[in-house]
Each structure stands twice: as structure tokens, then as C-alpha cells.
Amino acid sequence: MNIKKLPKSERPVEKLIYNGVASLSNSELLALILHTGSGEKSAIELAEELLSINFKGVSYFGELTFEELINVKGMGPKKTSSVLAAIELGKRIDTAPKYNRFVIKCSEDVANYYMPELRHEKKEYLKELLLNTKGEVEYSETISVGELSNTTVHPREVFNPAIRKSAAAIIIVHNHPSGDPTPSEDDIQATKRLISVGEMVGIKLLDHVIIGDGKYISLKSLGKI
């Protein structure tokens, strides 16, 4: 059956959008990679046929060769290449070394991490590092792009990622497009507000580092935290 004739709730794209990618079956995932079926089979039917080539199950699907795939009726070089590329990407993701966590020992470590990225930006970026209980960086998040002020920095935007990812502490960072990292009164007031909210939710704000052009200032080193 043509996928377009299925009820919307049963179509792979719609299922992914409304229910998440984990709701899709193996054949539906593969159908999205194939994109289209053949003249006789829908993409899902073609996917089911491909998955049945290796009787050992989906865990051995990655062992299939170009020749085995392209010999299936309805598979051409483009579809076969797409499937093999997806398999290879999955293998590389699975075997890639995990993010190399590092420990923030001082404000200079933070500045060194963000300086290459932010020193020449023409817009103001607010970012944060999420740390675990060992002081290791787990994630880097972009919170907002635009002018940083006490009224525009919403604590929920800063702390929501930290709460979702169970961070023990955070460090916030933003740049001054002028190149001068001297904190404004808004910078200081926004920091104080975040400190208060952090105390309420149990996630400590360790520092607020402002990046300029080759220079930085830590509000902790200024005694503001």
C-alpha cells in the first residue's frame, strides 16, 4: 500500500513528528532512509523485505553488502548507498569516543574554552556550562542570542537545561561584541538574580565569565559571586 494512503497517524513522518523517533518500528525507520518505494512496493514494504534478508535479525543488518542490497528488486544505487551510509554513520556514532570531559579549575579554563568562538561575534551570546559533582563539564548550552540584561535573562531559560540534565552546578558565559569585557550594571544584577534562583533550585552558579576580544573578566574574581 502506498504510504500516502495510510491514515496520517500511521505514516512514518507524522509518527516521528508527533510521537518521537523512538515510536517508529525498524521498517518505518528504514523506510524514511529509503524515502520512496518501488513501482510495486511502498517504502515500508521494501524496508520489510530488506530487513528479512538476514534471518539473524536487525542487529546483523549492518553486515549486509552493497551487492546484497542492490540485488533486491526496487533497490537502485541511490537507495543502496543511502542505506549503507546510514549504517556506517550508526557504526561511527556507536564507536566514537565519548565527549572528553574536562574539569574547570579556574576562570581562565572557561575563557580558553569560549574565547575562539565568541571573541569576534557581533551579537551577544549567553552560554552556560553544566557541571557534574566532580566539577567536570557535561554539556555546553546556548541560552540566548541578543542583549544581556537583568530583564531579558530569564532564570528558567538558564536553569531548565541544568535541571533536565541533572547538573550539579553551572557556569554562565557571555561575550561583549565591543571587545571590552568590563561588566555592566545589568550584568551584575542579572548574575545576582541567577545566584538567588540557583540557591532555591539547588544548582550553584559557580562563575559568570565575560568574554571580550582576547580579554575576559570573571565576576567571581571581582567578588560578585
PDB file of C-alpha atoms in Angstrom:
ATOM      1  CA  MET A   1       0.000   0.000   0.000  1.00  0.00           C
ATOM      2  CA  ASN A   2       1.196   3.500  -0.841  1.00  0.00           C
ATOM      3  CA  ILE A   3       2.233   5.299   2.362  1.00  0.00           C
ATOM      4  CA  LYS A   4       0.179   8.344   1.358  1.00  0.00           C
ATOM      5  CA  LYS A   5      -2.946   6.167   1.526  1.00  0.00           C
ATOM      6  CA  LEU A   6      -2.293   5.284   5.159  1.00  0.00           C
ATOM      7  CA  PRO A   7      -4.039   7.272   7.904  1.00  0.00           C
ATOM      8  CA  LYS A   8      -1.858  10.204   8.912  1.00  0.00           C
ATOM      9  CA  SER A   9      -1.315   8.707  12.361  1.00  0.00           C
ATOM     10  CA  GLU A  10       0.302   5.640  10.754  1.00  0.00           C
ATOM     11  CA  ARG A  11       2.646   7.452   8.362  1.00  0.00           C
ATOM     12  CA  PRO A  12       6.310   7.344   9.478  1.00  0.00           C
ATOM     13  CA  VAL A  13       6.957  11.085   9.161  1.00  0.00           C
ATOM     14  CA  GLU A  14       3.833  12.058  11.088  1.00  0.00           C
ATOM     15  CA  LYS A  15       4.501   9.410  13.739  1.00  0.00           C
ATOM     16  CA  LEU A  16       8.025  10.754  14.201  1.00  0.00           C
ATOM     17  CA  ILE A  17       6.847  14.354  14.487  1.00  0.00           C
ATOM     18  CA  TYR A  18       4.042  13.723  16.966  1.00  0.00           C
ATOM     19  CA  ASN A  19       5.283  10.690  18.904  1.00  0.00           C
ATOM     20  CA  GLY A  20       9.066  10.888  18.609  1.00  0.00           C
ATOM     21  CA  VAL A  21      11.518   8.834  16.600  1.00  0.00           C
ATOM     22  CA  ALA A  22      11.514   6.039  19.200  1.00  0.00           C
ATOM     23  CA  SER A  23       7.877   5.273  18.315  1.00  0.00           C
ATOM     24  CA  LEU A  24       8.833   4.055  14.835  1.00  0.00           C
ATOM     25  CA  SER A  25       9.360   0.388  14.011  1.00  0.00           C
ATOM     26  CA  ASN A  26      12.568  -0.781  12.351  1.00  0.00           C
ATOM     27  CA  SER A  27      10.833  -0.960   8.977  1.00  0.00           C
ATOM     28  CA  GLU A  28       9.450   2.568   9.389  1.00  0.00           C
ATOM     29  CA  LEU A  29      12.889   3.933  10.264  1.00  0.00           C
ATOM     30  CA  LEU A  30      14.374   2.227   7.221  1.00  0.00           C
ATOM     31  CA  ALA A  31      11.503   3.492   5.050  1.00  0.00           C
ATOM     32  CA  LEU A  32      12.442   7.064   5.942  1.00  0.00           C
ATOM     33  CA  ILE A  33      16.004   6.371   4.821  1.00  0.00           C
ATOM     34  CA  LEU A  34      14.767   4.843   1.549  1.00  0.00           C
ATOM     35  CA  HIS A  35      12.444   7.841   1.097  1.00  0.00           C
ATOM     36  CA  THR A  36      10.412   6.107  -1.637  1.00  0.00           C
ATOM     37  CA  GLY A  37       9.391   2.602  -2.543  1.00  0.00           C
ATOM     38  CA  SER A  38       9.381   0.976  -5.962  1.00  0.00           C
ATOM     39  CA  GLY A  39       6.622   0.704  -8.517  1.00  0.00           C
ATOM     40  CA  GLU A  40       5.253  -2.399  -6.832  1.00  0.00           C
ATOM     41  CA  LYS A  41       6.105  -1.816  -3.164  1.00  0.00           C
ATOM     42  CA  SER A  42       5.780   1.021  -0.710  1.00  0.00           C
ATOM     43  CA  ALA A  43       8.864   2.226   1.133  1.00  0.00           C
ATOM     44  CA  ILE A  44       7.707   0.312   4.221  1.00  0.00           C
ATOM     45  CA  GLU A  45       7.193  -2.917   2.259  1.00  0.00           C
ATOM     46  CA  LEU A  46      10.597  -2.531   0.641  1.00  0.00           C
ATOM     47  CA  ALA A  47      12.128  -1.886   4.054  1.00  0.00           C
ATOM     48  CA  GLU A  48      10.495  -5.024   5.459  1.00  0.00           C
ATOM     49  CA  GLU A  49      11.962  -7.056   2.614  1.00  0.00           C
ATOM     50  CA  LEU A  50      15.432  -5.658   3.244  1.00  0.00           C
ATOM     51  CA  LEU A  51      15.195  -6.414   6.948  1.00  0.00           C
ATOM     52  CA  SER A  52      14.275 -10.017   6.164  1.00  0.00           C
ATOM     53  CA  ILE A  53      17.435 -10.644   4.108  1.00  0.00           C
ATOM     54  CA  ASN A  54      19.424 -11.549   7.190  1.00  0.00           C
ATOM     55  CA  PHE A  55      17.468 -14.028   9.279  1.00  0.00           C
ATOM     56  CA  LYS A  56      19.628 -13.247  12.345  1.00  0.00           C
ATOM     57  CA  GLY A  57      17.710 -10.045  12.985  1.00  0.00           C
ATOM     58  CA  VAL A  58      18.215  -6.303  12.831  1.00  0.00           C
ATOM     59  CA  SER A  59      21.415  -6.436  14.894  1.00  0.00           C
ATOM     60  CA  TYR A  60      23.091  -8.101  11.901  1.00  0.00           C
ATOM     61  CA  PHE A  61      21.605  -5.745   9.306  1.00  0.00           C
ATOM     62  CA  GLY A  62      24.829  -3.766   9.315  1.00  0.00           C
ATOM     63  CA  GLU A  63      26.685  -6.740   7.836  1.00  0.00           C
ATOM     64  CA  LEU A  64      24.835  -6.527   4.509  1.00  0.00           C
ATOM     65  CA  THR A  65      26.906  -5.603   1.479  1.00  0.00           C
ATOM     66  CA  PHE A  66      26.213  -3.323  -1.464  1.00  0.00           C
ATOM     67  CA  GLU A  67      25.688  -6.364  -3.671  1.00  0.00           C
ATOM     68  CA  GLU A  68      23.178  -7.977  -1.309  1.00  0.00           C
ATOM     69  CA  LEU A  69      21.133  -4.809  -1.035  1.00  0.00           C
ATOM     70  CA  ILE A  70      21.119  -3.775  -4.676  1.00  0.00           C
ATOM     71  CA  ASN A  71      20.004  -7.251  -5.748  1.00  0.00           C
ATOM     72  CA  VAL A  72      16.669  -6.674  -4.014  1.00  0.00           C
ATOM     73  CA  LYS A  73      14.056  -5.647  -6.567  1.00  0.00           C
ATOM     74  CA  GLY A  74      13.317  -1.951  -6.201  1.00  0.00           C
ATOM     75  CA  MET A  75      16.756  -1.060  -4.868  1.00  0.00           C
ATOM     76  CA  GLY A  76      18.986   1.067  -7.059  1.00  0.00           C
ATOM     77  CA  PRO A  77      22.421   2.591  -6.454  1.00  0.00           C
ATOM     78  CA  LYS A  78      20.959   5.669  -4.735  1.00  0.00           C
ATOM     79  CA  LYS A  79      18.775   3.763  -2.265  1.00  0.00           C
ATOM     80  CA  THR A  80      21.517   1.232  -1.581  1.00  0.00           C
ATOM     81  CA  SER A  81      24.056   3.979  -0.964  1.00  0.00           C
ATOM     82  CA  SER A  82      21.667   5.786   1.404  1.00  0.00           C
ATOM     83  CA  VAL A  83      21.117   2.632   3.464  1.00  0.00           C
ATOM     84  CA  LEU A  84      24.828   1.827   3.662  1.00  0.00           C
ATOM     85  CA  ALA A  85      25.660   5.433   4.571  1.00  0.00           C
ATOM     86  CA  ALA A  86      23.103   5.344   7.415  1.00  0.00           C
ATOM     87  CA  ILE A  87      24.522   2.033   8.656  1.00  0.00           C
ATOM     88  CA  GLU A  88      28.065   3.392   8.578  1.00  0.00           C
ATOM     89  CA  LEU A  89      27.062   6.567  10.406  1.00  0.00           C
ATOM     90  CA  GLY A  90      25.403   4.469  13.101  1.00  0.00           C
ATOM     91  CA  LYS A  91      28.566   2.402  13.482  1.00  0.00           C
ATOM     92  CA  ARG A  92      30.728   5.508  13.787  1.00  0.00           C
ATOM     93  CA  ILE A  93      28.427   7.050  16.378  1.00  0.00           C
ATOM     94  CA  ASP A  94      28.469   3.826  18.372  1.00  0.00           C
ATOM     95  CA  THR A  95      32.250   3.515  18.345  1.00  0.00           C
ATOM     96  CA  ALA A  96      33.203   7.195  18.559  1.00  0.00           C
ATOM     97  CA  PRO A  97      34.968   8.223  21.764  1.00  0.00           C
ATOM     98  CA  LYS A  98      32.616   9.942  24.152  1.00  0.00           C
ATOM     99  CA  TYR A  99      32.871  13.659  24.812  1.00  0.00           C
ATOM    100  CA  ASN A 100      36.143  14.272  26.574  1.00  0.00           C
ATOM    101  CA  ARG A 101      35.090  15.801  29.852  1.00  0.00           C
ATOM    102  CA  PHE A 102      37.370  18.301  31.442  1.00  0.00           C
ATOM    103  CA  VAL A 103      37.464  19.857  34.862  1.00  0.00           C
ATOM    104  CA  ILE A 104      37.067  23.604  35.228  1.00  0.00           C
ATOM    105  CA  LYS A 105      39.760  24.657  37.675  1.00  0.00           C
ATOM    106  CA  CYS A 106      39.623  28.411  37.189  1.00  0.00           C
ATOM    107  CA  SER A 107      38.002  31.165  35.161  1.00  0.00           C
ATOM    108  CA  GLU A 108      40.863  31.024  32.667  1.00  0.00           C
ATOM    109  CA  ASP A 109      39.784  27.498  31.710  1.00  0.00           C
ATOM    110  CA  VAL A 110      36.327  28.845  30.894  1.00  0.00           C
ATOM    111  CA  ALA A 111      37.744  31.763  28.910  1.00  0.00           C
ATOM    112  CA  ASN A 112      40.064  29.496  26.940  1.00  0.00           C
ATOM    113  CA  TYR A 113      37.127  27.253  26.061  1.00  0.00           C
ATOM    114  CA  TYR A 114      34.921  30.047  24.702  1.00  0.00           C
ATOM    115  CA  MET A 115      37.389  32.701  23.528  1.00  0.00           C
ATOM    116  CA  PRO A 116      37.915  31.311  19.992  1.00  0.00           C
ATOM    117  CA  GLU A 117      34.166  31.013  19.492  1.00  0.00           C
ATOM    118  CA  LEU A 118      32.980  34.302  20.980  1.00  0.00           C
ATOM    119  CA  ARG A 119      35.722  36.932  20.793  1.00  0.00           C
ATOM    120  CA  HIS A 120      34.762  38.173  17.310  1.00  0.00           C
ATOM    121  CA  GLU A 121      30.989  37.682  17.493  1.00  0.00           C
ATOM    122  CA  LYS A 122      28.947  40.751  16.566  1.00  0.00           C
ATOM    123  CA  LYS A 123      25.975  39.571  18.604  1.00  0.00           C
ATOM    124  CA  GLU A 124      25.845  38.903  22.320  1.00  0.00           C
ATOM    125  CA  TYR A 125      25.640  35.202  23.162  1.00  0.00           C
ATOM    126  CA  LEU A 126      24.667  33.821  26.547  1.00  0.00           C
ATOM    127  CA  LYS A 127      26.004  30.319  27.113  1.00  0.00           C
ATOM    128  CA  GLU A 128      26.425  28.000  30.045  1.00  0.00           C
ATOM    129  CA  LEU A 129      28.489  25.027  31.096  1.00  0.00           C
ATOM    130  CA  LEU A 130      26.718  22.268  33.001  1.00  0.00           C
ATOM    131  CA  LEU A 131      28.958  20.537  35.529  1.00  0.00           C
ATOM    132  CA  ASN A 132      28.639  17.286  37.439  1.00  0.00           C
ATOM    133  CA  THR A 133      29.500  16.756  41.105  1.00  0.00           C
ATOM    134  CA  LYS A 134      33.182  16.260  40.188  1.00  0.00           C
ATOM    135  CA  GLY A 135      33.368  19.647  38.510  1.00  0.00           C
ATOM    136  CA  GLU A 136      33.572  18.034  35.067  1.00  0.00           C
ATOM    137  CA  VAL A 137      31.853  19.707  32.131  1.00  0.00           C
ATOM    138  CA  GLU A 138      28.956  17.573  30.934  1.00  0.00           C
ATOM    139  CA  TYR A 139      27.325  19.931  28.432  1.00  0.00           C
ATOM    140  CA  SER A 140      27.656  23.346  26.843  1.00  0.00           C
ATOM    141  CA  GLU A 141      24.369  25.117  26.130  1.00  0.00           C
ATOM    142  CA  THR A 142      23.450  28.265  24.203  1.00  0.00           C
ATOM    143  CA  ILE A 143      20.779  30.053  26.221  1.00  0.00           C
ATOM    144  CA  SER A 144      20.080  33.130  24.131  1.00  0.00           C
ATOM    145  CA  VAL A 145      21.385  35.448  21.449  1.00  0.00           C
ATOM    146  CA  GLY A 146      20.896  39.176  21.936  1.00  0.00           C
ATOM    147  CA  GLU A 147      21.419  41.857  24.538  1.00  0.00           C
ATOM    148  CA  LEU A 148      22.037  40.541  28.048  1.00  0.00           C
ATOM    149  CA  SER A 149      20.223  42.446  30.763  1.00  0.00           C
ATOM    150  CA  ASN A 150      18.574  41.835  34.085  1.00  0.00           C
ATOM    151  CA  THR A 151      15.184  41.986  32.389  1.00  0.00           C
ATOM    152  CA  THR A 152      15.950  39.744  29.401  1.00  0.00           C
ATOM    153  CA  VAL A 153      17.802  36.951  31.216  1.00  0.00           C
ATOM    154  CA  HIS A 154      15.106  34.593  32.441  1.00  0.00           C
ATOM    155  CA  PRO A 155      16.293  32.220  35.157  1.00  0.00           C
ATOM    156  CA  ARG A 156      14.062  29.456  33.799  1.00  0.00           C
ATOM    157  CA  GLU A 157      15.945  29.561  30.484  1.00  0.00           C
ATOM    158  CA  VAL A 158      19.243  29.253  32.343  1.00  0.00           C
ATOM    159  CA  PHE A 159      18.234  26.582  34.835  1.00  0.00           C
ATOM    160  CA  ASN A 160      15.877  24.436  32.749  1.00  0.00           C
ATOM    161  CA  PRO A 161      18.735  22.700  30.872  1.00  0.00           C
ATOM    162  CA  ALA A 162      20.590  22.190  34.153  1.00  0.00           C
ATOM    163  CA  ILE A 163      17.520  20.666  35.798  1.00  0.00           C
ATOM    164  CA  ARG A 164      16.724  18.435  32.800  1.00  0.00           C
ATOM    165  CA  LYS A 165      20.276  17.135  32.660  1.00  0.00           C
ATOM    166  CA  SER A 166      20.746  16.854  36.427  1.00  0.00           C
ATOM    167  CA  ALA A 167      23.675  19.276  36.589  1.00  0.00           C
ATOM    168  CA  ALA A 168      25.220  19.891  39.993  1.00  0.00           C
ATOM    169  CA  ALA A 169      26.412  23.393  39.121  1.00  0.00           C
ATOM    170  CA  ILE A 170      26.617  25.829  36.226  1.00  0.00           C
ATOM    171  CA  ILE A 171      28.935  28.498  34.883  1.00  0.00           C
ATOM    172  CA  ILE A 172      27.450  31.151  32.628  1.00  0.00           C
ATOM    173  CA  VAL A 173      29.367  32.945  29.920  1.00  0.00           C
ATOM    174  CA  HIS A 174      28.567  35.796  27.605  1.00  0.00           C
ATOM    175  CA  ASN A 175      30.509  37.993  25.232  1.00  0.00           C
ATOM    176  CA  HIS A 176      30.705  41.744  24.732  1.00  0.00           C
ATOM    177  CA  PRO A 177      30.812  42.496  20.987  1.00  0.00           C
ATOM    178  CA  SER A 178      32.605  45.759  21.807  1.00  0.00           C
ATOM    179  CA  GLY A 179      35.622  43.674  22.828  1.00  0.00           C
ATOM    180  CA  ASP A 180      35.645  45.193  26.325  1.00  0.00           C
ATOM    181  CA  PRO A 181      34.686  42.555  28.935  1.00  0.00           C
ATOM    182  CA  THR A 182      34.036  45.066  31.732  1.00  0.00           C
ATOM    183  CA  PRO A 183      30.729  44.027  33.350  1.00  0.00           C
ATOM    184  CA  SER A 184      27.795  46.411  33.117  1.00  0.00           C
ATOM    185  CA  GLU A 185      25.382  47.012  35.970  1.00  0.00           C
ATOM    186  CA  ASP A 186      22.883  44.813  34.110  1.00  0.00           C
ATOM    187  CA  ASP A 187      25.481  42.021  34.008  1.00  0.00           C
ATOM    188  CA  ILE A 188      25.964  42.261  37.760  1.00  0.00           C
ATOM    189  CA  GLN A 189      22.252  42.428  38.594  1.00  0.00           C
ATOM    190  CA  ALA A 190      21.427  39.531  36.269  1.00  0.00           C
ATOM    191  CA  THR A 191      24.134  37.481  37.968  1.00  0.00           C
ATOM    192  CA  LYS A 192      22.776  38.236  41.441  1.00  0.00           C
ATOM    193  CA  ARG A 193      19.324  37.186  40.307  1.00  0.00           C
ATOM    194  CA  LEU A 194      20.652  33.889  38.948  1.00  0.00           C
ATOM    195  CA  ILE A 195      22.572  33.231  42.165  1.00  0.00           C
ATOM    196  CA  SER A 196      19.333  33.582  44.146  1.00  0.00           C
ATOM    197  CA  VAL A 197      17.392  31.269  41.859  1.00  0.00           C
ATOM    198  CA  GLY A 198      20.247  28.763  41.876  1.00  0.00           C
ATOM    199  CA  GLU A 199      20.114  28.627  45.660  1.00  0.00           C
ATOM    200  CA  MET A 200      16.371  27.923  45.508  1.00  0.00           C
ATOM    201  CA  VAL A 201      16.660  25.068  42.991  1.00  0.00           C
ATOM    202  CA  GLY A 202      19.840  23.626  44.477  1.00  0.00           C
ATOM    203  CA  ILE A 203      22.097  24.292  41.486  1.00  0.00           C
ATOM    204  CA  LYS A 204      25.014  26.561  42.300  1.00  0.00           C
ATOM    205  CA  LEU A 205      26.177  29.295  39.954  1.00  0.00           C
ATOM    206  CA  LEU A 206      29.958  28.991  40.199  1.00  0.00           C
ATOM    207  CA  ASP A 207      31.002  31.878  37.980  1.00  0.00           C
ATOM    208  CA  HIS A 208      29.944  34.304  35.292  1.00  0.00           C
ATOM    209  CA  VAL A 209      32.693  34.920  32.750  1.00  0.00           C
ATOM    210  CA  ILE A 210      32.514  37.764  30.254  1.00  0.00           C
ATOM    211  CA  ILE A 211      34.465  37.331  27.021  1.00  0.00           C
ATOM    212  CA  GLY A 212      35.984  40.269  25.153  1.00  0.00           C
ATOM    213  CA  ASP A 213      38.452  40.412  22.290  1.00  0.00           C
ATOM    214  CA  GLY A 214      41.374  38.469  23.726  1.00  0.00           C
ATOM    215  CA  LYS A 215      40.377  39.507  27.259  1.00  0.00           C
ATOM    216  CA  TYR A 216      37.941  38.242  29.845  1.00  0.00           C
ATOM    217  CA  ILE A 217      36.611  39.100  33.280  1.00  0.00           C
ATOM    218  CA  SER A 218      35.305  36.706  35.909  1.00  0.00           C
ATOM    219  CA  LEU A 219      32.609  38.075  38.190  1.00  0.00           C
ATOM    220  CA  LYS A 220      33.735  35.589  40.806  1.00  0.00           C
ATOM    221  CA  SER A 221      37.221  37.089  40.760  1.00  0.00           C
ATOM    222  CA  LEU A 222      35.622  40.511  41.233  1.00  0.00           C
ATOM    223  CA  GLY A 223      33.845  39.255  44.343  1.00  0.00           C
ATOM    224  CA  LYS A 224      30.386  39.434  42.753  1.00  0.00           C
ATOM    225  CA  ILE A 225      29.763  35.700  43.282  1.00  0.00           C
TER     226      ILE A 225
END
